[in-house]
Amino acid sequence: MKKKFAGMLLGLVLAAAVPGLSAIAGGWTTNNSGYQVFQNDDGSIVTNSWIKANDNGRVIWYYATGNGTLRTDGWQKVGDDYYYFDGNGIMQTGWVDNNNYYCDVNNGAMRTGWKQLQLPDDVYSEDGSYGESYWFYFNTRTGEKFHSTDSYVTTKTIDGMVYGFDMNGCMVTGWAETESSSPEITGYMYFAEKTEGKFKLGQRVAGTWYATVGPENNGGGNGNDLSTGDVEWFYFKGNGHPAAGSSDVYDVQRINGKRFLFNSIGNPVYGIRRAVTSEDGTQHIYFCGTSRNDCSIKTGRVTLTQDDGERITCFFDNSGRGLTGIKNDGIYYEGKLQKADSNVGYSKVNFDGSVYVVNSSGNIMKNRKNNKDRDGVKWSTNADGTLASEEDGVLTEITLTAPEVTEETR
């Protein structure tokens, strides 16, 4: 397409490769193909050089290519830099080429790497704000900004660290949804909101515990169902997604030698829990400490205080599951040691097809002869503690009971 420049007040023709060097006088003319070129005083055509002009007081730049025609509608490499020109051949600055590239406002060179900028005119951020500055990353080879192609945030590894970018190319901070997932929170990642500790501003948090308020979402019309609204602990796995279970199954994570149960919004739970876990798919009682700051799965023998003030003895195996069985001359059911009431002293327990006698400390009474409880019931046991006989009444029978489960606050 042939371009016309009538009415343009021409300035300088530069023989150098970049704007700002010495110039010679000249004027516009048309070549044999009908295209505008710039001619020197000696009649030669300016090639491979910048042309500076003044358009109603505004300095503009053109670039004459190897045959003297102007570069239009695209990119031109000059020296070590790339420049972008519109359909009239005028060098552009700022956001160019569908707002996917940025050219320096001072010299027009395409920028690469990190750049803090405002969004292009008439483009609003995803939160609806306008006029704010954001960090962008432009590919060091092509110059194109890194951005997602849909409503999810996409990630890019830069200098060994992972960052997230939205559809506009803005670097995100805080919670960001990177994919659709179930449970929903496992589709999110968290990007540092400031440079602190080992994380830089915008860097994805991964492989560590991190305390923050959970992500906001629409909540399906029922409020925000991904957050308690309080600062909670999360564990972000190596892939940047938080550990989380489903509404029915807790996720089990081993972290620094300890194991934790995570609920469906990514919070580690504490207290006594009846849980189906991702490890074996069967339901067990677990004890996960007494607070958010002490919520690892406990093992071995522990003494707990239930909500009603009762002190109970429990035993949890090496996987943290409440023991159902006989251990150390005690009968445990889902982790709880079965004891006789102190008011009667001794009781019988029907366990695993046999009837045992236990005292108020939970000890199995083995090989006892003609003992009496406080109601005068006479009883005897075999060597394994099973009931051999009872006279003058019957012993009180214990109903097997599990520990009281901590009420889930969500």
Coordinates of C-alpha atoms in Angstrom, one line a residue:
M1 CA 0.0 0.0 0.0
K2 CA 1.3 3.4 -1.0
K3 CA 1.5 5.9 1.8
K4 CA 1.2 9.7 1.5
F5 CA 2.8 12.2 3.8
A6 CA 1.5 15.6 2.5
G7 CA 1.3 18.3 5.0
M8 CA 4.1 16.7 7.2
L9 CA 6.7 19.1 8.4
L10 CA 9.9 17.0 7.9
G11 CA 12.8 17.2 10.2
L12 CA 16.0 15.1 10.1
V13 CA 17.2 12.0 8.3
L14 CA 19.5 9.9 10.4
A15 CA 22.1 7.7 8.9
A16 CA 22.7 5.9 12.1
A17 CA 20.9 2.7 13.3
V18 CA 19.1 4.3 16.3
P19 CA 17.4 7.6 17.0
G20 CA 19.5 10.4 18.4
L21 CA 22.6 10.5 16.1
S22 CA 23.7 13.0 13.4
A23 CA 21.2 13.9 10.6
I24 CA 21.3 15.2 7.0
A25 CA 18.6 17.2 5.2
G26 CA 16.4 15.8 2.6
G27 CA 12.8 15.4 1.4
W28 CA 10.1 12.9 0.5
T29 CA 9.6 11.5 -2.9
T30 CA 8.0 8.5 -4.6
N31 CA 10.0 5.5 -6.0
N32 CA 9.3 3.6 -9.2
S33 CA 6.8 1.4 -7.4
G34 CA 4.8 4.3 -6.1
Y35 CA 6.0 4.1 -2.5
Q36 CA 7.2 7.0 -0.4
V37 CA 10.9 7.2 0.3
F38 CA 13.2 9.8 1.7
Q39 CA 15.8 11.3 -0.7
N40 CA 19.1 12.9 0.3
D41 CA 20.3 16.2 -1.2
D42 CA 22.6 14.2 -3.6
G43 CA 19.6 12.3 -4.9
S44 CA 20.4 9.1 -3.1
I45 CA 17.6 7.3 -1.2
V46 CA 17.9 6.9 2.6
T47 CA 18.1 3.2 3.5
N48 CA 18.5 1.3 6.8
S49 CA 18.2 4.5 8.7
W50 CA 15.9 6.4 11.0
I51 CA 13.9 9.4 9.8
K52 CA 12.8 12.0 12.3
A53 CA 9.8 14.2 11.6
N54 CA 7.7 16.7 13.4
D55 CA 3.9 16.3 13.2
N56 CA 2.2 19.4 14.6
G57 CA 4.8 19.7 17.3
R58 CA 5.0 16.0 18.1
V59 CA 8.3 14.2 17.3
I60 CA 7.7 11.0 15.3
W61 CA 10.0 8.4 13.9
Y62 CA 10.1 6.3 10.7
Y63 CA 12.5 3.7 9.6
A64 CA 13.7 3.3 6.0
T65 CA 14.4 -0.3 5.2
G66 CA 17.0 -1.7 2.8
N67 CA 15.3 -0.6 -0.3
G68 CA 14.3 2.8 1.2
T69 CA 10.6 2.0 1.7
L70 CA 9.2 2.6 5.2
R71 CA 8.6 -0.3 7.6
T72 CA 4.9 -0.4 8.3
D73 CA 2.4 -2.7 10.1
G74 CA 4.9 -4.7 12.2
W75 CA 8.2 -5.2 13.8
Q76 CA 11.7 -4.1 12.6
K77 CA 15.0 -5.1 14.1
V78 CA 17.5 -2.3 14.3
G79 CA 20.8 -3.1 15.8
D80 CA 20.0 -5.3 18.9
D81 CA 16.5 -4.0 19.4
Y82 CA 13.0 -4.5 17.9
Y83 CA 10.7 -1.6 17.1
Y84 CA 7.0 -1.6 16.2
F85 CA 5.5 0.6 13.4
D86 CA 1.9 1.3 12.5
G87 CA 0.2 1.3 9.1
N88 CA 1.7 4.8 8.3
G89 CA 5.2 3.7 9.3
I90 CA 5.3 5.7 12.5
M91 CA 7.2 4.1 15.3
Q92 CA 4.9 3.2 18.3
T93 CA 5.6 3.4 22.0
G94 CA 3.8 1.9 25.0
W95 CA 1.5 -1.1 24.5
V96 CA 1.5 -2.4 20.9
D97 CA 0.4 -5.3 18.8
N98 CA -2.9 -6.2 20.5
N99 CA -1.5 -5.1 23.8
N100 CA 0.8 -8.1 24.0
Y101 CA 4.1 -6.2 23.8
Y102 CA 5.5 -3.0 25.3
C103 CA 7.8 -0.5 23.6
D104 CA 9.8 1.9 25.7
V105 CA 8.2 5.3 25.8
N106 CA 11.6 7.1 25.5
N107 CA 13.2 5.2 22.6
G108 CA 10.6 2.8 21.3
A109 CA 12.6 -0.3 21.8
M110 CA 10.7 -3.5 22.7
R111 CA 11.0 -4.3 26.4
T112 CA 11.6 -7.7 27.8
G113 CA 11.7 -9.2 31.3
W114 CA 10.0 -7.6 34.2
K115 CA 8.3 -4.3 33.8
Q116 CA 5.9 -2.4 36.2
L117 CA 3.2 -0.7 34.1
Q118 CA -0.3 0.5 34.0
L119 CA -2.8 -1.5 31.9
P120 CA -3.5 -0.3 28.4
D121 CA -6.1 2.4 28.0
D122 CA -9.7 1.1 28.4
V123 CA -8.5 -2.1 29.9
Y124 CA -9.6 -2.8 33.4
S125 CA -8.0 -5.3 35.9
E126 CA -9.9 -8.4 36.7
D127 CA -11.0 -6.8 40.0
G128 CA -12.5 -3.9 38.1
S129 CA -9.9 -1.3 39.1
Y130 CA -8.3 1.1 36.6
G131 CA -5.1 3.2 36.6
E132 CA -3.2 0.9 39.0
S133 CA 0.3 -0.3 38.2
Y134 CA 1.1 -4.0 37.9
W135 CA 4.0 -6.2 37.2
F136 CA 4.3 -7.8 33.8
Y137 CA 6.8 -10.3 32.4
F138 CA 7.8 -10.1 28.8
N139 CA 9.4 -13.1 27.1
T140 CA 13.1 -12.4 26.9
R141 CA 13.3 -14.0 23.4
T142 CA 10.0 -12.9 21.8
G143 CA 9.0 -9.9 23.9
E144 CA 5.4 -11.1 24.2
K145 CA 3.9 -10.7 27.7
F146 CA 3.1 -13.9 29.6
H147 CA -0.6 -14.2 30.2
S148 CA -3.3 -16.8 30.6
T149 CA -5.7 -17.6 27.8
D150 CA -8.8 -18.3 29.9
S151 CA -10.3 -17.2 33.3
Y152 CA -7.7 -19.3 35.2
V153 CA -4.4 -17.9 36.3
T154 CA -1.4 -19.5 34.5
T155 CA 2.0 -19.9 36.0
K156 CA 5.5 -19.4 34.7
T157 CA 8.9 -20.3 36.1
I158 CA 11.2 -17.3 36.0
D159 CA 14.8 -17.5 37.4
G160 CA 13.8 -20.6 39.3
M161 CA 10.7 -19.1 40.9
V162 CA 7.1 -19.6 39.9
Y163 CA 4.8 -16.7 39.3
G164 CA 1.1 -16.4 38.3
F165 CA -0.4 -14.2 35.6
D166 CA -4.0 -13.4 34.6
M167 CA -5.6 -12.8 31.2
N168 CA -4.3 -9.3 31.1
G169 CA -0.8 -10.4 31.9
C170 CA -0.8 -8.9 35.4
M171 CA 1.3 -10.7 38.0
V172 CA -1.1 -11.9 40.7
T173 CA -0.7 -11.9 44.4
G174 CA -2.6 -13.8 47.1
W175 CA -5.0 -16.6 46.3
A176 CA -5.6 -17.4 42.6
E177 CA -7.5 -20.2 40.9
T178 CA -5.3 -22.0 38.4
E179 CA -7.5 -24.9 37.5
S180 CA -10.8 -26.6 38.2
S181 CA -10.4 -29.2 40.8
S182 CA -12.2 -31.2 43.5
P183 CA -12.1 -30.3 46.3
E184 CA -12.3 -26.8 45.0
I185 CA -9.5 -25.3 47.0
T186 CA -7.0 -27.7 45.5
G187 CA -7.4 -25.7 42.2
Y188 CA -6.0 -22.7 44.0
M189 CA -2.4 -21.5 44.6
Y190 CA -1.1 -18.7 46.8
F191 CA 1.3 -16.1 45.6
A192 CA 3.2 -14.0 48.1
E193 CA 1.7 -10.6 48.7
K194 CA 5.0 -9.0 49.7
T195 CA 8.7 -9.9 49.8
E196 CA 9.1 -11.6 53.1
G197 CA 11.4 -14.4 54.3
K198 CA 12.2 -16.8 51.5
F199 CA 9.5 -15.6 49.2
K200 CA 9.6 -12.6 46.8
L201 CA 6.6 -10.5 45.9
G202 CA 4.3 -12.6 43.6
Q203 CA 6.3 -15.8 44.1
R204 CA 4.2 -19.0 44.4
V205 CA 4.2 -20.4 47.9
A206 CA 5.1 -24.1 47.8
G207 CA 6.6 -26.8 50.0
T208 CA 5.8 -25.1 53.2
W209 CA 3.3 -24.1 55.9
Y210 CA 1.7 -20.7 55.4
A211 CA -0.9 -18.8 57.6
T212 CA -3.4 -16.7 55.9
V213 CA -7.2 -16.2 55.4
G214 CA -8.6 -18.7 52.9
P215 CA -9.6 -17.6 49.4
E216 CA -12.8 -15.7 48.6
N217 CA -15.3 -17.2 46.2
N218 CA -19.0 -16.9 45.3
G219 CA -19.9 -19.7 47.6
G220 CA -22.7 -20.9 45.4
G221 CA -25.0 -18.4 46.9
N222 CA -24.3 -19.5 50.4
G223 CA -21.4 -17.2 51.3
N224 CA -17.8 -18.0 51.0
D225 CA -17.5 -21.7 51.5
L226 CA -13.7 -21.9 51.0
S227 CA -12.7 -19.9 54.1
T228 CA -13.5 -19.7 57.8
G229 CA -12.8 -16.0 57.6
D230 CA -10.0 -16.3 60.1
V231 CA -6.3 -16.7 59.6
E232 CA -5.7 -20.4 59.2
W233 CA -2.7 -22.7 58.6
F234 CA -2.4 -24.2 55.1
Y235 CA 0.2 -26.6 53.8
F236 CA 1.2 -25.9 50.2
K237 CA 2.6 -29.0 48.5
G238 CA 5.5 -29.0 46.1
N239 CA 3.2 -28.3 43.2
G240 CA 1.9 -25.2 44.9
H241 CA -1.6 -26.5 45.6
P242 CA -2.8 -26.8 49.2
A243 CA -3.3 -30.1 50.9
A244 CA -7.0 -30.8 51.3
G245 CA -9.5 -33.6 51.8
S246 CA -13.0 -33.9 50.5
S247 CA -16.2 -33.5 52.4
D248 CA -16.1 -37.2 53.3
V249 CA -12.4 -38.0 53.4
Y250 CA -9.6 -36.3 55.2
D251 CA -6.3 -35.9 53.3
V252 CA -3.3 -37.3 55.2
Q253 CA 0.0 -35.5 54.7
R254 CA 3.4 -36.5 56.2
I255 CA 5.3 -33.2 56.8
N256 CA 8.7 -33.1 58.5
G257 CA 8.2 -36.5 60.0
K258 CA 4.7 -35.7 61.4
R259 CA 1.3 -36.6 59.9
F260 CA -1.7 -34.3 59.6
L261 CA -5.4 -34.5 58.6
F262 CA -6.7 -31.8 56.2
N263 CA -10.3 -30.9 55.7
S264 CA -12.0 -29.9 52.4
I265 CA -11.0 -26.2 52.7
G266 CA -7.3 -27.0 53.3
N267 CA -7.1 -26.5 57.1
P268 CA -5.4 -29.0 59.3
V269 CA -7.9 -30.2 61.9
Y270 CA -7.3 -30.7 65.6
G271 CA -9.0 -32.5 68.5
I272 CA -10.5 -36.0 68.4
R273 CA -11.7 -36.9 64.9
R274 CA -13.7 -39.8 63.4
A275 CA -12.3 -39.8 59.9
V276 CA -12.0 -41.7 56.7
T277 CA -8.6 -40.9 55.3
S278 CA -7.0 -41.0 51.9
E279 CA -4.6 -43.7 53.2
D280 CA -6.9 -46.6 53.6
G281 CA -10.5 -45.5 53.0
T282 CA -11.8 -46.9 56.3
Q283 CA -13.1 -45.0 59.3
H284 CA -11.1 -44.6 62.5
I285 CA -10.7 -42.3 65.5
Y286 CA -7.7 -40.0 65.4
F287 CA -6.3 -37.5 67.9
C288 CA -4.8 -34.4 66.3
G289 CA -3.6 -32.4 69.2
T290 CA -5.4 -29.7 71.1
S291 CA -5.0 -26.5 69.0
R292 CA -4.2 -25.1 65.6
N293 CA -0.6 -24.9 66.7
D294 CA -0.4 -28.5 67.8
C295 CA -2.4 -30.5 65.3
S296 CA -0.3 -33.4 64.2
I297 CA -1.7 -36.9 64.5
K298 CA -0.7 -38.4 67.9
T299 CA 0.4 -42.0 68.5
G300 CA 0.8 -44.1 71.6
R301 CA -0.9 -43.8 75.0
V302 CA -2.3 -40.4 75.8
T303 CA -4.7 -38.9 78.5
L304 CA -7.4 -36.7 77.2
T305 CA -10.1 -34.5 78.7
Q306 CA -13.5 -34.7 77.0
D307 CA -15.9 -31.8 76.7
D308 CA -17.8 -33.0 79.8
G309 CA -14.6 -32.9 81.8
E310 CA -14.1 -36.7 81.9
R311 CA -10.5 -37.8 81.8
I312 CA -10.0 -40.8 79.5
T313 CA -7.0 -42.9 78.6
C314 CA -6.5 -43.6 74.9
F315 CA -4.1 -45.5 72.7
F316 CA -3.4 -44.8 69.0
D317 CA -1.3 -47.1 66.8
N318 CA 1.7 -46.0 64.7
S319 CA -0.7 -44.7 62.0
G320 CA -2.6 -42.6 64.5
R321 CA -5.7 -44.9 64.4
G322 CA -7.5 -45.5 67.7
L323 CA -6.8 -49.0 68.8
T324 CA -9.6 -51.6 69.1
G325 CA -8.1 -54.5 70.9
I326 CA -6.3 -55.6 74.0
K327 CA -3.0 -54.0 74.9
N328 CA -1.0 -53.9 78.2
D329 CA -3.8 -55.7 80.0
G330 CA -6.4 -53.1 78.9
I331 CA -9.3 -53.3 76.5
Y332 CA -9.4 -50.4 74.0
Y333 CA -12.3 -49.6 71.7
E334 CA -11.6 -47.1 68.9
G335 CA -8.7 -45.8 71.1
K336 CA -10.5 -45.5 74.4
L337 CA -9.6 -47.6 77.4
Q338 CA -12.7 -49.3 78.8
K339 CA -13.0 -48.8 82.6
A340 CA -15.4 -49.8 85.4
D341 CA -17.2 -47.0 87.2
S342 CA -15.4 -46.1 90.4
N343 CA -18.7 -46.5 92.3
V344 CA -18.9 -50.2 91.5
G345 CA -15.2 -51.0 91.3
Y346 CA -15.5 -53.8 88.7
S347 CA -17.5 -54.4 85.6
K348 CA -17.6 -56.9 82.8
V349 CA -17.0 -56.1 79.2
N350 CA -18.2 -58.2 76.2
F351 CA -15.4 -57.9 73.8
D352 CA -14.6 -59.9 70.7
G353 CA -16.9 -62.7 71.7
S354 CA -15.5 -63.0 75.2
V355 CA -16.6 -61.5 78.5
Y356 CA -13.8 -59.9 80.6
V357 CA -13.7 -58.2 84.0
V358 CA -12.0 -54.9 84.3
N359 CA -11.5 -52.5 87.3
S360 CA -11.9 -48.7 87.5
S361 CA -8.4 -48.2 86.2
G362 CA -9.1 -50.3 83.1
N363 CA -7.0 -53.3 84.0
I364 CA -8.2 -56.7 83.1
M365 CA -8.6 -58.8 86.2
K366 CA -6.8 -62.1 85.5
N367 CA -7.0 -65.3 87.5
R368 CA -9.0 -63.8 90.4
K369 CA -11.0 -66.0 92.8
N370 CA -14.1 -65.1 94.7
N371 CA -13.7 -61.3 94.5
K372 CA -16.6 -59.0 95.2
D373 CA -17.6 -55.7 93.8
R374 CA -19.1 -52.9 95.9
D375 CA -22.6 -54.3 95.5
G376 CA -21.5 -57.7 96.9
V377 CA -21.5 -59.6 93.7
K378 CA -18.9 -62.4 93.9
W379 CA -17.0 -63.2 90.8
S380 CA -14.0 -65.1 89.5
T381 CA -11.9 -64.9 86.3
N382 CA -9.7 -67.2 84.3
A383 CA -6.0 -66.7 83.6
D384 CA -6.8 -64.5 80.6
G385 CA -9.2 -62.3 82.5
T386 CA -12.4 -63.7 81.1
L387 CA -15.3 -64.2 83.5
A388 CA -15.4 -67.7 85.1
S389 CA -18.3 -67.2 87.4
E390 CA -20.5 -64.6 89.2
E391 CA -22.7 -65.2 92.3
D392 CA -25.2 -63.2 94.4
G393 CA -26.1 -61.1 91.4
V394 CA -24.4 -60.0 88.2
L395 CA -21.6 -57.5 87.5
T396 CA -22.4 -54.3 85.8
E397 CA -21.7 -54.5 82.1
I398 CA -19.9 -51.8 80.3
T399 CA -21.1 -50.7 76.9
L400 CA -18.2 -50.2 74.6
T401 CA -17.7 -46.5 74.0
A402 CA -15.4 -44.5 71.8
P403 CA -13.9 -41.1 72.6
E404 CA -16.2 -38.1 72.1
V405 CA -15.4 -36.6 68.7
T406 CA -14.5 -32.9 68.5
E407 CA -17.3 -31.0 66.8
E408 CA -16.3 -29.7 63.4
T409 CA -16.6 -25.9 63.2
R410 CA -17.2 -26.0 59.5

